[in-house]
Each structure stands twice: as C-alpha cells, then as structure tokens.
Coordinates of C-alpha atoms in Angstrom, one line a residue:
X1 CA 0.0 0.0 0.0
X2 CA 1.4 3.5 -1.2
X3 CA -0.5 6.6 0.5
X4 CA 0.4 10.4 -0.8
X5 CA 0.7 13.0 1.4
X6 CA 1.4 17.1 1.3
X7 CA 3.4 16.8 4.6
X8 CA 5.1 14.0 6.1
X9 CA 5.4 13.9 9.7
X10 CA 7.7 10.9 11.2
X11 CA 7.3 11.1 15.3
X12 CA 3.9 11.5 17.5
X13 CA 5.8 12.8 20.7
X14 CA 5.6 16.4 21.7
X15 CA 7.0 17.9 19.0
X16 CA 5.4 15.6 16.0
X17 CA 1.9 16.3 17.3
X18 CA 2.1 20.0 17.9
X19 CA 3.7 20.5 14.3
X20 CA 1.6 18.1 12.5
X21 CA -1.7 20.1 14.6
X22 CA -0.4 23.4 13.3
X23 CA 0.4 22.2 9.8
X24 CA -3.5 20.5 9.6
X25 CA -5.2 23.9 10.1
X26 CA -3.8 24.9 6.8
X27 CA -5.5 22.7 4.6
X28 CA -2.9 20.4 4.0
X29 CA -3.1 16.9 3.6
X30 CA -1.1 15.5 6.4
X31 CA 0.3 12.3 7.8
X32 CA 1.8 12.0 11.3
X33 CA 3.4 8.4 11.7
X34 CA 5.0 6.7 15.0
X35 CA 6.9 3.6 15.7
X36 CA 5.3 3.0 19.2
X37 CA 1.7 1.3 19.2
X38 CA 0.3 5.0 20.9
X39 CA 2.1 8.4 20.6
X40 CA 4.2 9.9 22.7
X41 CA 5.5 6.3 24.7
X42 CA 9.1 7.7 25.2
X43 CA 10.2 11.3 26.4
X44 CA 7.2 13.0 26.3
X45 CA 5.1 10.5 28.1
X46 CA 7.6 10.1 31.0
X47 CA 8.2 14.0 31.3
X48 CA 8.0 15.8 34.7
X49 CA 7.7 19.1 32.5
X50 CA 7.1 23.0 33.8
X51 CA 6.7 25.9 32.6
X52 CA 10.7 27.5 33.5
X53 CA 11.1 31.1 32.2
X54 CA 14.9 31.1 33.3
X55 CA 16.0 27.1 31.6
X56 CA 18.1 26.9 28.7
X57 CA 19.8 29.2 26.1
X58 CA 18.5 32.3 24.9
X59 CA 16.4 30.9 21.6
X60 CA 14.8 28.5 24.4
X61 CA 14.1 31.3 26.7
X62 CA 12.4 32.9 24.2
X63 CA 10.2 30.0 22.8
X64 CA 9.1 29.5 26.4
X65 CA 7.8 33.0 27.1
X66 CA 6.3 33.1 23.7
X67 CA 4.3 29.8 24.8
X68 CA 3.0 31.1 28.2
X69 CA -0.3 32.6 26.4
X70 CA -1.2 29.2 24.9
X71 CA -0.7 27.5 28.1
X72 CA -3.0 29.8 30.5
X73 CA -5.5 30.6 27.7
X74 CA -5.7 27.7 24.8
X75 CA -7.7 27.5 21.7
X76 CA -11.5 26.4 22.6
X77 CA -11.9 22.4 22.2
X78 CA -8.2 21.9 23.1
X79 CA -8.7 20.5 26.2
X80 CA -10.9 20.7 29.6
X81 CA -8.0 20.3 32.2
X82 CA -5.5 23.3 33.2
X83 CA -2.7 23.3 31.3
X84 CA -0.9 25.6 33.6
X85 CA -0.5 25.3 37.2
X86 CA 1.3 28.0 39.3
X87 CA 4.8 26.8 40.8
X88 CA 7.6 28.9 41.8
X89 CA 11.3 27.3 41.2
X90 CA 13.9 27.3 43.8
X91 CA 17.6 27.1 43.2
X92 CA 19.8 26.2 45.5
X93 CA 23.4 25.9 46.0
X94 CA 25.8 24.8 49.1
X95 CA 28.9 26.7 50.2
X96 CA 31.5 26.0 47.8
X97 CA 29.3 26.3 44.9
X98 CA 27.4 29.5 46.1
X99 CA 29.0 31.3 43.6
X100 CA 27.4 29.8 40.8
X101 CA 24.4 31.7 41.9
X102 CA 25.6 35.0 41.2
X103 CA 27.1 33.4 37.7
X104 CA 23.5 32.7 36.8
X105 CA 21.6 35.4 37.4
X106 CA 24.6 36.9 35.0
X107 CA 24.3 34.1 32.4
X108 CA 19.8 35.3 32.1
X109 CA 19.6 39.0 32.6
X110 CA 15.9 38.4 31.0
X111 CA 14.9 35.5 33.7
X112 CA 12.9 37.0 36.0
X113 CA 14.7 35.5 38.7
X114 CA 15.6 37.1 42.5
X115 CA 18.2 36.4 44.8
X116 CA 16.7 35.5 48.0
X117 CA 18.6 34.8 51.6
X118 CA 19.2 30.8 52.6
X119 CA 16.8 32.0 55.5
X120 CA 14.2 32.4 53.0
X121 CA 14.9 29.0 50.8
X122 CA 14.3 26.6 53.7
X123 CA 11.2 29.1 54.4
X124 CA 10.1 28.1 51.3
X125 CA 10.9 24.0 51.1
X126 CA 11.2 22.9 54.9
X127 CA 12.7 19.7 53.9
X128 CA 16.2 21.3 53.3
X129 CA 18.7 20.8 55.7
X130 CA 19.1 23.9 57.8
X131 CA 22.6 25.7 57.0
X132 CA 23.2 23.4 54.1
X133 CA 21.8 26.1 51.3
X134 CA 24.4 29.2 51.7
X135 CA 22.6 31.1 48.3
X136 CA 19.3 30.7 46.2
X137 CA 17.1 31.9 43.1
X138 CA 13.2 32.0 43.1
X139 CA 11.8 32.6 39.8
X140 CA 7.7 33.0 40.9
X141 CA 6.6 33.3 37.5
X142 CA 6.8 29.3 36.3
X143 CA 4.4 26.9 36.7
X144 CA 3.6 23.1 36.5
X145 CA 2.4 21.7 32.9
X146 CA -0.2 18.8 32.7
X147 CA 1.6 16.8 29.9
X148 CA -0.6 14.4 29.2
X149 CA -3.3 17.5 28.7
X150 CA -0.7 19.3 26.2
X151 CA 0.1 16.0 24.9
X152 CA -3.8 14.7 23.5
X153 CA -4.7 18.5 23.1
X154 CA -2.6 18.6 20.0
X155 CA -3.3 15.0 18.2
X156 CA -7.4 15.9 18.9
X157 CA -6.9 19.3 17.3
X158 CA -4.7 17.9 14.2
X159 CA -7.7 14.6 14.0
X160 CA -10.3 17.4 13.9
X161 CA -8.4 19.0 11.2
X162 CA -8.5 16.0 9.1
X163 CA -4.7 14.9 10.0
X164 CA -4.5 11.2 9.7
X165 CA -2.0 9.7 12.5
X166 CA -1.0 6.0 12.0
X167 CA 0.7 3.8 14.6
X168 CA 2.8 0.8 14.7
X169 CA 4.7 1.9 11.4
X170 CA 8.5 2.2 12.2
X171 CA 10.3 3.8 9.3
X172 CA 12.9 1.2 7.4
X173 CA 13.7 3.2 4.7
X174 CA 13.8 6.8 3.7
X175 CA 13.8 7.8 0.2
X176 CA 13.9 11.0 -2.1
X177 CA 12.9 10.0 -5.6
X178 CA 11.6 12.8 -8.4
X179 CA 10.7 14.9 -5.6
X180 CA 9.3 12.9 -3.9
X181 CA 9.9 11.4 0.0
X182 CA 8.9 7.2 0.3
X183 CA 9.0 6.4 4.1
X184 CA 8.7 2.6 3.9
X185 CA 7.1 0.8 7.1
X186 CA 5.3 -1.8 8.0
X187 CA 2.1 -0.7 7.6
X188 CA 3.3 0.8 3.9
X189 CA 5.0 3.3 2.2
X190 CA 4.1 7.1 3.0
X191 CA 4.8 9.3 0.4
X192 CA 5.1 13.4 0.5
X193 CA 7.3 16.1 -1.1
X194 CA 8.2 17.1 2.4
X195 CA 9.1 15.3 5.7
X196 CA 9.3 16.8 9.2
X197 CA 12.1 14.9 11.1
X198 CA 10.2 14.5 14.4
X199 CA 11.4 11.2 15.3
X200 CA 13.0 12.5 18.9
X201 CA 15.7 10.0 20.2
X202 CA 15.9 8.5 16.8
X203 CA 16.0 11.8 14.3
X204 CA 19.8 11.3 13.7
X205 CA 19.5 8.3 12.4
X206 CA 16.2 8.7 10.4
X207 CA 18.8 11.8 9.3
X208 CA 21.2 9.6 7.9
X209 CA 18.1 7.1 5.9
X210 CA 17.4 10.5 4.3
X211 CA 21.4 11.4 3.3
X212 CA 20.6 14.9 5.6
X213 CA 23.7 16.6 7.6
X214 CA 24.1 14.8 11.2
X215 CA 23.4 17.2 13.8
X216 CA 25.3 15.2 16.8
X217 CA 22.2 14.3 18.5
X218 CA 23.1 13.1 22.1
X219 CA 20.2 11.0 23.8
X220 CA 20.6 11.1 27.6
X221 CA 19.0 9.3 30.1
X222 CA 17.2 10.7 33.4
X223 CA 16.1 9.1 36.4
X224 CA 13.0 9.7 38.6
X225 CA 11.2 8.3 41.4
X226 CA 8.7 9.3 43.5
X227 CA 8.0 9.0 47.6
X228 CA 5.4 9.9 50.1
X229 CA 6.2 13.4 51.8
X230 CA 6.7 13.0 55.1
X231 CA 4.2 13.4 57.6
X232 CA 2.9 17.1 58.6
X233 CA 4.3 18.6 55.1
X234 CA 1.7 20.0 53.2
X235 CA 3.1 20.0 49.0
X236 CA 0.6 22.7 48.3
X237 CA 2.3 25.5 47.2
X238 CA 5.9 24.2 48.1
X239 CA 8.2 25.3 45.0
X240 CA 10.4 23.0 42.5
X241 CA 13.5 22.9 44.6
X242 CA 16.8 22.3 42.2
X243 CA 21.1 22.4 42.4
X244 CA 22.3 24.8 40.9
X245 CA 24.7 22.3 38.9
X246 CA 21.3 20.1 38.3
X247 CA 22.6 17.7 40.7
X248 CA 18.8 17.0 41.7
X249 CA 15.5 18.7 42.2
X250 CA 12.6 17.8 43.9
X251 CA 9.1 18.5 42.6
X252 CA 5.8 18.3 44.4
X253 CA 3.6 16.1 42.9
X254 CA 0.0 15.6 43.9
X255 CA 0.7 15.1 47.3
X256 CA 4.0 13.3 46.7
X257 CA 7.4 14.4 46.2
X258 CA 9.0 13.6 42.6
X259 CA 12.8 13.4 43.2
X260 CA 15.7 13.0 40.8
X261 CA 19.1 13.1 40.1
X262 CA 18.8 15.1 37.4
X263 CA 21.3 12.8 35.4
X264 CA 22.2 12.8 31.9
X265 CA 23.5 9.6 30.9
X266 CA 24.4 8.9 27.2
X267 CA 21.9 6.0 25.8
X268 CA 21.2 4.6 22.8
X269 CA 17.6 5.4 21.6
X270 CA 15.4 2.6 23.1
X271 CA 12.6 1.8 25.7
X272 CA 15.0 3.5 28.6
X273 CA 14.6 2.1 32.3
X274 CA 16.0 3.5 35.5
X275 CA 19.1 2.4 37.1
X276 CA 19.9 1.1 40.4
X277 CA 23.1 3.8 40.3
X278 CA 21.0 6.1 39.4
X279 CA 18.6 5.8 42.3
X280 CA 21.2 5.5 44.9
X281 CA 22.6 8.7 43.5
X282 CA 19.1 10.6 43.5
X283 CA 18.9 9.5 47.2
X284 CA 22.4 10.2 48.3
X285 CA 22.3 13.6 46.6
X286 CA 18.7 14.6 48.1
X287 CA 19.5 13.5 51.7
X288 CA 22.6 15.2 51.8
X289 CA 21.1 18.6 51.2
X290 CA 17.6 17.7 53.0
X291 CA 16.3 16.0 56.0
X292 CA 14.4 13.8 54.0
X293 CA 15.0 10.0 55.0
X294 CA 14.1 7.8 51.7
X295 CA 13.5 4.5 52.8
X296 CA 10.5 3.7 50.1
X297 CA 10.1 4.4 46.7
X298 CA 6.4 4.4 45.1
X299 CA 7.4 4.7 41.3
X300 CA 10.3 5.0 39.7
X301 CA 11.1 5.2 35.6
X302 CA 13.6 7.0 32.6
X303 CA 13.1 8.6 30.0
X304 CA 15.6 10.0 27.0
X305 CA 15.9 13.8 26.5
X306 CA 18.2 14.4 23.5
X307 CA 20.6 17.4 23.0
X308 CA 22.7 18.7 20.3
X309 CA 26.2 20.6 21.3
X310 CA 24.7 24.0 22.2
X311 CA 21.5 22.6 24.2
X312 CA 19.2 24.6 21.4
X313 CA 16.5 22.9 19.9
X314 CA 17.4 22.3 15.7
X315 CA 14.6 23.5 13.8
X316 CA 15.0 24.0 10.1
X317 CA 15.4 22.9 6.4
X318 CA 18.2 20.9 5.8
X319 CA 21.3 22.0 3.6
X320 CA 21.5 18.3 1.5
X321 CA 18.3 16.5 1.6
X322 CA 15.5 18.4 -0.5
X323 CA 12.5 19.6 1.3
X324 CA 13.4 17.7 4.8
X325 CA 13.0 19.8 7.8
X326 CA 14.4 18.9 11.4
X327 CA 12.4 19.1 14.2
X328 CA 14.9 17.6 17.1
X329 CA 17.1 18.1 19.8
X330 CA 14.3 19.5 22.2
X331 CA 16.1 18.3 25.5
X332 CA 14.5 18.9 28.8
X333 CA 12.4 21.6 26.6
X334 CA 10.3 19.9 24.4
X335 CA 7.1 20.6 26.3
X336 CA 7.4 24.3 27.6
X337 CA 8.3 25.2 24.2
X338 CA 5.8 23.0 22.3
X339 CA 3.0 25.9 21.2
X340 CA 5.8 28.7 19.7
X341 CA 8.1 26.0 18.4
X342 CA 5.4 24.4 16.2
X343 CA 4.0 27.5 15.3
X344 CA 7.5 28.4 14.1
X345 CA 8.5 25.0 12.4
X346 CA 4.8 25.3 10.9
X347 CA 5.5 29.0 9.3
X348 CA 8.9 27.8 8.1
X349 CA 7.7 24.7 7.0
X350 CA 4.6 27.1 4.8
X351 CA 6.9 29.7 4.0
X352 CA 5.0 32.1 5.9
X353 CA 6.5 34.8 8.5
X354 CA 7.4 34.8 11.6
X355 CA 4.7 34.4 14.3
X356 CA 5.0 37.7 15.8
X357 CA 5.0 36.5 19.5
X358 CA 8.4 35.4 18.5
X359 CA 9.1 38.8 16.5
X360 CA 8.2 40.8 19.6
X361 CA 11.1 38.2 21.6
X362 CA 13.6 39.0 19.2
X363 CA 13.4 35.1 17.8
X364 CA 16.0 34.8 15.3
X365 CA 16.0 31.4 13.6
X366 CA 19.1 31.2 12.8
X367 CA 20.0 30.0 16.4
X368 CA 18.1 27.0 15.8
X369 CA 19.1 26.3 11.9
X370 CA 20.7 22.7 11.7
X371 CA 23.8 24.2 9.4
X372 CA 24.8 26.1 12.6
X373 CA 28.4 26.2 13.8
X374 CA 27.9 24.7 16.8
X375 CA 26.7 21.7 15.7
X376 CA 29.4 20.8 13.4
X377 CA 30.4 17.4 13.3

C-alpha cells in the first residue's frame, strides 16, 4: 500500500503532534506516523515538565515565554483540564558552589529570577537541611504543565483538522525520488514532497536514511522516582527545589514528592529504564542537602531527553536532503516550548512569516538552523 501526502510527519511525541496540529489547520493533507503502538510512549510520556522562564539558552528562553499565552488561555476544544498550574522554582546551591548563583543570574539577565537569603529557601521548602543552602534563586513566574493535557490537546486538534495519524509503522527506509519522499514501514510506504524529522531519540538516524547533515544528536537518560512526603508537610504550594549544577530537584507532585538526580547519561535510543546507580545517587544527593529519610520508593522510571552541542533545539530545512525539515534536539524543553516551536517550524515549513509572538522576543532562527556552527560534526 502506497498513500500520498502534502506533509510527512515521522514522530507522535511532543514535538510531531504539535507540528503536525499546526500544519493541519492549513488545509494540507497531512500524515503524522509513529513507531510506538500509541504516541508519545518515550520522552514526552515520561516527562516531569514545567513551565521554567529562566531554563536553557537564549532561543529556548524565548520560545518559552512566547508559549506562556497558549498555556493559560488555549484554543476552545483543546482541552478541559489546566494546562498551567502556578509553581515557583527554587535554586539552590551549598557553600563551595554559592558562587554559581551570582554566575546565573549573569548568564539570564531576561529571567525573572531574585536572589533570596538561605533564610528564605528553607522558608520556602522545609525539607532542606538547615545551613546546608548558603545562596538561592526564586523565579515566581513558572508553573507546572499537565503533559498528558498538552500531549492529546494537539493530536485531537490535528484529527479534527483531518490529520491522519498512524501507529505501529516504524520507518525502514527513507527515500527521495523525483521529488518525492517514500518512508517505507510496516504498515506501507508514505509518500510526501516534504518530511518533518520529528522522530525525537531517533532523528539522527532517520537523518542519515534521508542522506541529511548529522546534527550530533546526544540521547541522555534521566532518572525519577517518587516517595510519600513525610508526615505534617503540606506540598501545596511548596516550590520545585533544584542544584544549581542540576545535581537533583525535587518536585511536588499531587501530594508526593518527585525526586531525581537530574542525570544525563548517554543512551542509545530505546525503551530507557531506571538504574539502580542512578537511584542510589538521586537519594544520596537529596539527603545530603535535605532531612528527608528515603526509605520507600512508590514509582520509579527513565526517560531519554536528546541534545545537540549548544543545548538549542534544531529546527530547520536541511542544507543536502531536499525539502526535509528537522524538528529535534528538544532536551528537557520539548514541552514548555511546544505551542511557539510548532507555530514556528509550521510557518517555516509554509513559507510564511514569523509568528509575531516570536518577532516581539527577538526570535532569530538562525539560532536554531541545523547548518549552525555549533553543531558541526
């Protein structure tokens, strides 16, 4: 079976859906295909995502803030739930890392972070040890994303659009012939003039069926666990509490805390599981700077988050393969950015212009272009 397409779209996580949504509304004919038996199995269904104004380079910074409106306010029918929750983010660092403190607020003159006192850290999360915290950050304006909300919100709006999404169907081969892209699986060949390389973990190699430029796509593995919160502390309203370094943080989580090590562990792409290491390190690291005894974990689980030299999301045409746009790289960012990143790789996809929530930021996309320096390899 041979079906033709406008728009190709290989990966259903985050960043295939949202794209594939965006790329519906314009009348296109548009296929959005995925290895996994139901979308998003990998990073984006084991993400612990917020909303972090003050994570990432600049161009990341810039596609978060430009997402914040669809988040608090998204289009009618997109979902019932909040997308949005408030919660404040805490960094933290001991004594002989305090200075790192000062170094970021430096590094993200447009965070809208504060310097607070360690007095007013462990006001803020109890559980840290008292004297271990000698300087903090509290950025107030994040917030708590439902992913799972996000998630179907974007494959119900790009069904209702007429987008056709097809599981189970594993790309073998990618092929450009008369202008033409053939994705062969096992559910049949796709066919489009254009493909959107969404394919996450895997995009470097679905790079290298389609004879594109390698962008050095690093997938990393991260651990997480969760535990009861001890008794008498209320997680309402306590903030995300991280290192400075990203040694660990601590999230609240309905009731529970959601600890991890924060680790980023070279993989290769695959159905990811937690280590024992891992673990032990997530607990060593948490009760050295907390009074938090972890004898009991409830859940624990991995998930890949993929990264390119310069931490930026690639988003762009490539320079060799003919009408084959990246979509990859999205790291710990995938989800925060999700709204202004598909509405970009949508305009660029249409040849339209720049959404102007991005104008207004001072978006410039050459920062995420796959040909950039920093990614030569």
């Amino acid at each position: 079976m041979t079906a033709i397409f406008d728009i190709l779209v290989i990966g259903s996580g985050i960043a295939g859906a949202s794209v594939a949504a965006r790329l519906s509304q314009s009348g296109r004919r548009i296929v959005l295909i995925e290895g996994e038996t139901h979308p998003g199995y990998h990073s984006t269904g084991r993400s612990a995502a917020v909303w972090e104004p003050a994570y990432g380079p600049l161009a990341i910074r810039q596609l978060t803030r430009a997402s914040a409106a669809f988040f608090t306010a998204p289009p009618t029918g997109f979902t019932d739930a909040a997308l949005m929750t408030p919660l404040a983010i805490l960094t933290v660092a001991p004594e002989e890392r305090q200075h790192r403190i000062a170094e970021e607020l430096a590094a993200m003159p447009d965070a809208k972070q504060v310097r607070i006192s360690p007095a007013e850290a462990e006001a803020r999360m109890p559980v840290l040890k008292k004297g271990w915290t000698k300087a903090a950050l509290l950025t107030e304006a994040a917030g708590a994303l439902d992913v799972d909300a996000i998630h179907q919100g974007f494959l119900k709006l790009f069904k209702a659009t007429g987008g056709s999404l097809v599981t189970n169907a594993t790309v073998t081969a990618l092929e450009h012939q008369k202008g033409l892209w053939h994705a062969t699986t096992r559910q049949g060949t796709f066919t489009a003039p254009i493909v959107v390389n969404a394919a996450g973990a895997w995009a470097d190699q679905l790079g290298q069926m389609a004879q594109a430029e390698p962008i050095g796509l690093k997938p990393l593995r991260r651990t997480a666990l969760t535990v009861a919160a001890p008794s008498g502390l209320d997680t309402a309203g306590l903030p995300m509490t991280l290192d400075v370094d990203e040694e660990f943080y601590i999230k609240p989580d309905a009731g529970r805390l959601l600890l991890s090590p924060a680790n980023e562990d070279l993989e290769t792409p695959g159905d990811t599981q937690p280590d024992d290491y891992d673990i032990a390190l997530c607990v060593w690291r948490i009760e050295e700077a907390t009074d938090l005894k972890i004898s009991k974990i409830e859940s624990k689980w991995a998930g890949l988050s993929s990264f390119v030299a310069d931490k930026a999301t690639v988003a762009g045409w490539s320079a060799r393969a003919e009408n084959f746009f990246w979509l990859a790289g999205q790291g710990g960012y995938g989800i925060q950015t999700a709204p202004a990143l598909s509405a970009f790789a949508a305009a660029q996809i249409l040849g339209q212009d720049l959404p102007e929530v991005l104008q207004s930021e001072g978006f410039n996309p050459a920062d995420l272009a796959p040909n950039r320096a920093a990614l030569a390899v």
